[in-house]
PDB file of C-alpha atoms in Angstrom:
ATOM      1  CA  UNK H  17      32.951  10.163  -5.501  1.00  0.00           C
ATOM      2  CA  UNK H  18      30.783   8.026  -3.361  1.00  0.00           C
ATOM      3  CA  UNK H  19      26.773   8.630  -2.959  1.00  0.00           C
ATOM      4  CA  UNK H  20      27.232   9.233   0.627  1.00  0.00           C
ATOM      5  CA  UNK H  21      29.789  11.929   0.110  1.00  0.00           C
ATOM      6  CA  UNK H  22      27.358  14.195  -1.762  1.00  0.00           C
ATOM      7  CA  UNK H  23      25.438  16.348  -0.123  1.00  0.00           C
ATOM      8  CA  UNK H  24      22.011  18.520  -0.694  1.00  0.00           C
ATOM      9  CA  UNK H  25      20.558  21.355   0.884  1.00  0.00           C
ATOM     10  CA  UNK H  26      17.576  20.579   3.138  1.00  0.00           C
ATOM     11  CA  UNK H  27      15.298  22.781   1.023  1.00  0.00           C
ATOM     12  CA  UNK H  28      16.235  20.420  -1.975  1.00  0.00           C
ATOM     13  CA  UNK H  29      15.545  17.308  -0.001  1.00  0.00           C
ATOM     14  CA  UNK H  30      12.360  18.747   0.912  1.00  0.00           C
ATOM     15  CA  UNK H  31      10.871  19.202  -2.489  1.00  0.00           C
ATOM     16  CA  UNK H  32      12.107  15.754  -3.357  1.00  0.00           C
ATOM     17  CA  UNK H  33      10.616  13.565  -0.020  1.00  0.00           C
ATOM     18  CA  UNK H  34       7.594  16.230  -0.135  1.00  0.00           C
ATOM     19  CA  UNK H  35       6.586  14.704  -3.495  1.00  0.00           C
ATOM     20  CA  UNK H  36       7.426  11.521  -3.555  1.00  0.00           C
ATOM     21  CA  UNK H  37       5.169  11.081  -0.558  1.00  0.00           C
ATOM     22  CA  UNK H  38       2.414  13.182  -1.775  1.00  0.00           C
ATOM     23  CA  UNK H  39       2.483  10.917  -4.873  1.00  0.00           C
ATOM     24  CA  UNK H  40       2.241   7.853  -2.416  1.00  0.00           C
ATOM     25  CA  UNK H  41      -0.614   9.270  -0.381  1.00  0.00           C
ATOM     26  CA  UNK H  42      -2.439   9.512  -3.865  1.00  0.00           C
ATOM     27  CA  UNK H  43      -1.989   6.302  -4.998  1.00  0.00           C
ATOM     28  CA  UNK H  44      -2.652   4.765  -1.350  1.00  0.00           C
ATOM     29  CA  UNK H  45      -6.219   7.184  -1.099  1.00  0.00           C
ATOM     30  CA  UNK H  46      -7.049   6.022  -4.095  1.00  0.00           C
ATOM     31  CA  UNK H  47      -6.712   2.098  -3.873  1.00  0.00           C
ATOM     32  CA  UNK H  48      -8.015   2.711  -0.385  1.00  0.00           C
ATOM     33  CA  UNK H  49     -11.246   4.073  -1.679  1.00  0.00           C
ATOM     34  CA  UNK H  50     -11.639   2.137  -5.063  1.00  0.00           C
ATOM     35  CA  UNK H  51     -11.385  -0.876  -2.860  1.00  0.00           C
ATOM     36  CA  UNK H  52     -13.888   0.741  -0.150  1.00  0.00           C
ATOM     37  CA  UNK H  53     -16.808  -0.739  -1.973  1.00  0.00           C
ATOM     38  CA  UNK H  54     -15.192  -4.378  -2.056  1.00  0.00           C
ATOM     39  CA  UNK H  55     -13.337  -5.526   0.929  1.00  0.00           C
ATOM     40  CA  UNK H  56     -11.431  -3.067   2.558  1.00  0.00           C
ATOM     41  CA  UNK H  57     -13.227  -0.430   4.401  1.00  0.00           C
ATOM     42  CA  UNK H  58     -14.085  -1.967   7.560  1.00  0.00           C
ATOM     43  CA  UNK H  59     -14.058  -5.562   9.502  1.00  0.00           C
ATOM     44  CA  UNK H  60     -17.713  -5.977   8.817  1.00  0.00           C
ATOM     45  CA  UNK H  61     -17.240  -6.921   4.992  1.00  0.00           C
ATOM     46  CA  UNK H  62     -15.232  -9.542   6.005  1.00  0.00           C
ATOM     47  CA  UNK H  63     -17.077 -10.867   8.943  1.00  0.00           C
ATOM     48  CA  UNK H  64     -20.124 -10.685   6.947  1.00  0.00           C
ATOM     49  CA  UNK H  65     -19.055 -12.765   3.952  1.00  0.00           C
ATOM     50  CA  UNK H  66     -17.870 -15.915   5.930  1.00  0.00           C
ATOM     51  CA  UNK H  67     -14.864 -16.244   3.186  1.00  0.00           C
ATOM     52  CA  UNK H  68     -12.317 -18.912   3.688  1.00  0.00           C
ATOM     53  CA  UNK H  69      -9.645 -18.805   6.801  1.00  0.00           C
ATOM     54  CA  UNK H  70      -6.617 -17.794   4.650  1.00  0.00           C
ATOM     55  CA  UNK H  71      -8.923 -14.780   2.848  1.00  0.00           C
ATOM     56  CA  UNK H  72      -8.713 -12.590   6.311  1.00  0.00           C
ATOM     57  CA  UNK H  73      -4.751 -13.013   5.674  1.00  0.00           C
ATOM     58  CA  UNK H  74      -4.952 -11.265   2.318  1.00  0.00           C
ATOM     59  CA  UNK H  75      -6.828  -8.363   4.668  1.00  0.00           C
ATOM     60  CA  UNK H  76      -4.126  -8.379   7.213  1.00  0.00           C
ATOM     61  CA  UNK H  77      -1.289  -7.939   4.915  1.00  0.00           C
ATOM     62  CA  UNK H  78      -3.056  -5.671   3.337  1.00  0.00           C
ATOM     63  CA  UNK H  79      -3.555  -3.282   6.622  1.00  0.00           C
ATOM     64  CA  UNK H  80       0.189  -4.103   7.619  1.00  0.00           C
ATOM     65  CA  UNK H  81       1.444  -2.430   4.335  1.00  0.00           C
ATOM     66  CA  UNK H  82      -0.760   0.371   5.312  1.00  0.00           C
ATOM     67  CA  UNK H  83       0.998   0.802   8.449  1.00  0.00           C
ATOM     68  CA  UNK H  84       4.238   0.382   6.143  1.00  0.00           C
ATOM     69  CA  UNK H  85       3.695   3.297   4.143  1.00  0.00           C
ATOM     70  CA  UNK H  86       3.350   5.610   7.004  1.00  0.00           C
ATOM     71  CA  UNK H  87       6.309   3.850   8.775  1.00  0.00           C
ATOM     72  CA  UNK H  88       8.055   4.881   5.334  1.00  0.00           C
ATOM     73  CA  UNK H  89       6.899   8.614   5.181  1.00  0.00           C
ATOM     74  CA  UNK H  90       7.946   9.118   8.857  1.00  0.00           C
ATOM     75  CA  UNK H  91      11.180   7.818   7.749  1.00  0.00           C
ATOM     76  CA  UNK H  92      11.247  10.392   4.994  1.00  0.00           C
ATOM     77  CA  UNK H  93      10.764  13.304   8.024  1.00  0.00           C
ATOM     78  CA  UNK H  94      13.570  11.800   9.616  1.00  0.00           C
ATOM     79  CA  UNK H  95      15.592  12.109   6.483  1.00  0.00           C
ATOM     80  CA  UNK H  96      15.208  15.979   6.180  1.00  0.00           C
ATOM     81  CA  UNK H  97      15.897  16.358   9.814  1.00  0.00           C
ATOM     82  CA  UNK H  98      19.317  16.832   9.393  1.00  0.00           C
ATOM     83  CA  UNK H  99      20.660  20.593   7.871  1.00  0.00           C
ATOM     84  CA  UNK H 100      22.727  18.559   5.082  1.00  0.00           C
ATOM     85  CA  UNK H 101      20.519  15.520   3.631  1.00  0.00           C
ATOM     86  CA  UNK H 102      23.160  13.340   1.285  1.00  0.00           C
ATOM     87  CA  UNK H 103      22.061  11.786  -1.880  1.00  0.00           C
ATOM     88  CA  UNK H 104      22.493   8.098  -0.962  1.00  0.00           C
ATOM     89  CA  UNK H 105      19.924   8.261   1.698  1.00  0.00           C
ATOM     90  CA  UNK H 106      17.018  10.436  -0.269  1.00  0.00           C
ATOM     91  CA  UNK H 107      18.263   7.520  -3.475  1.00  0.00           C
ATOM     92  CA  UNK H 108      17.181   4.907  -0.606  1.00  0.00           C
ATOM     93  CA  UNK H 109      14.073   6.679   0.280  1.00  0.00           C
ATOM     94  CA  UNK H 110      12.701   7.213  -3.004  1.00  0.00           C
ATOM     95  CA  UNK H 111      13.562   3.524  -4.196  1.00  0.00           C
ATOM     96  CA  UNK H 112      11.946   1.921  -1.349  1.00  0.00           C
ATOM     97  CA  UNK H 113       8.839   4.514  -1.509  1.00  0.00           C
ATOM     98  CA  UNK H 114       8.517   3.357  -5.040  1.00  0.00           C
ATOM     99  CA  UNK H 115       8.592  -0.171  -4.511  1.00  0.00           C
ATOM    100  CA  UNK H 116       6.116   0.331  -1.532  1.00  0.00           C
ATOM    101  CA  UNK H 117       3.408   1.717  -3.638  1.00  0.00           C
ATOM    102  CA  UNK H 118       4.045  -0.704  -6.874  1.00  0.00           C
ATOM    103  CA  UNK H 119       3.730  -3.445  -4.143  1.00  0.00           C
ATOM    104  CA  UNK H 120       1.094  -1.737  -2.495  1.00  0.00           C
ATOM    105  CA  UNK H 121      -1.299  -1.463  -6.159  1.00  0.00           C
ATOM    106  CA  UNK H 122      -0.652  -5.065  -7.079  1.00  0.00           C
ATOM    107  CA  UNK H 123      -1.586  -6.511  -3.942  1.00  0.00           C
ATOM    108  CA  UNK H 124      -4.903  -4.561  -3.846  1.00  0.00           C
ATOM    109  CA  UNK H 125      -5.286  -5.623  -7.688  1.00  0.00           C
ATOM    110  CA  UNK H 126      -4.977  -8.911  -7.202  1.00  0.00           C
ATOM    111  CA  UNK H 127      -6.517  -9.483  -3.806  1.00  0.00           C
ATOM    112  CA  UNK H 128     -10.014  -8.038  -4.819  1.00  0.00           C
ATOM    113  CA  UNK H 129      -9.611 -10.081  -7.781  1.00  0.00           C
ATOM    114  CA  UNK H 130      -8.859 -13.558  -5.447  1.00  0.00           C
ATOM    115  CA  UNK H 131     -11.590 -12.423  -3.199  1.00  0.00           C
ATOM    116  CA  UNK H 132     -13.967 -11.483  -5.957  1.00  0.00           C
ATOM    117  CA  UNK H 133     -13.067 -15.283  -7.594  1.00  0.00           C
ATOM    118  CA  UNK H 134     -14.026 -16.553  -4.086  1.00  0.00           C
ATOM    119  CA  UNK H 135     -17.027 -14.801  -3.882  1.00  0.00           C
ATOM    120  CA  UNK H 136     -18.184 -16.158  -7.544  1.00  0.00           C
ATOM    121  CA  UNK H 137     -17.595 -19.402  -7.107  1.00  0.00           C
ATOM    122  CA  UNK H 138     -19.505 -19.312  -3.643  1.00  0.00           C
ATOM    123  CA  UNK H 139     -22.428 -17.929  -6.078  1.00  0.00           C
ATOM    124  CA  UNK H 140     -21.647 -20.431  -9.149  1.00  0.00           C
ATOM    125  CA  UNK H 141     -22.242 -23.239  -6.210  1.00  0.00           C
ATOM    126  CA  UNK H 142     -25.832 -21.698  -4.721  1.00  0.00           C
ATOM    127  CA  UNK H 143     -27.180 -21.165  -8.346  1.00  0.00           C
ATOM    128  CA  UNK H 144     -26.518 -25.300  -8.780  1.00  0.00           C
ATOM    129  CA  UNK H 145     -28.076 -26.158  -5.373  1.00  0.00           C
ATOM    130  CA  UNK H 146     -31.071 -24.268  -6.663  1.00  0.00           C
ATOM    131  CA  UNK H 147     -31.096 -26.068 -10.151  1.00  0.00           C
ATOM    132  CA  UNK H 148     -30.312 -28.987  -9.073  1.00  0.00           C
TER     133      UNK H 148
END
């Protein structure tokens, strides 16, 4: 018996997509606002800090995942629009979900931590212009 051949109510369905994107809104609200304070809240940051050329690409991937995400949960609506929802597809939804906020979490990890290494060294070099 194939994936695709199995079938699930649309109630079902609906409990599963229902949390699985409630658990990716978490995790997205709260990268978004742990990283609020560091880079990602606005342009200005960014435009203030005069970081290197490729640093605003780290911020532009960043947003485009964003838009990913929601891409992804409107996906999920379009799932449960249909009265019989089979297992393949909601297997599909949940697997790229998850992989979408893992993603998601190490890129925000690991670009405040590139731009934070940027910003130090910028530091590191105005503290030895003033001792030297």
């Amino acid at each position: 018996m194939r994936l695709d051949e199995i079938k699930l109510p649309r109630r079902v369905a609906a409990h599963l997509v229902t949390s699985v994107c409630f658990f990716t809104f978490l995790v997205v609200l709260t990268t978004r606002f742990a990283a609020r304070d560091e880079y990602y809240y606005s342009w200005e940051p960014i435009a203030q800090r005069q970081l290197p050329w490729h640093a605003s690409i780290h911020f532009i991937l960043y947003q485009y995942a964003w838009c990913l995400l929601l891409i992804s949960m409107a996906w999920g609506t379009w799932v449960l629009s249909r009265p019989m929802v089979t297992v393949g597809r909601l297997i599909t939804y949940v697997s790229v979900m998850g992989n979408l906020v893992v993603a998601w979490g190490l890129w925000t990890v690991w670009t405040i931590y590139y731009l934070n290494r940027i910003e130090f060294q910028k530091f590191l070099e105005d503290i030895s212009g003033i001792i030297d």
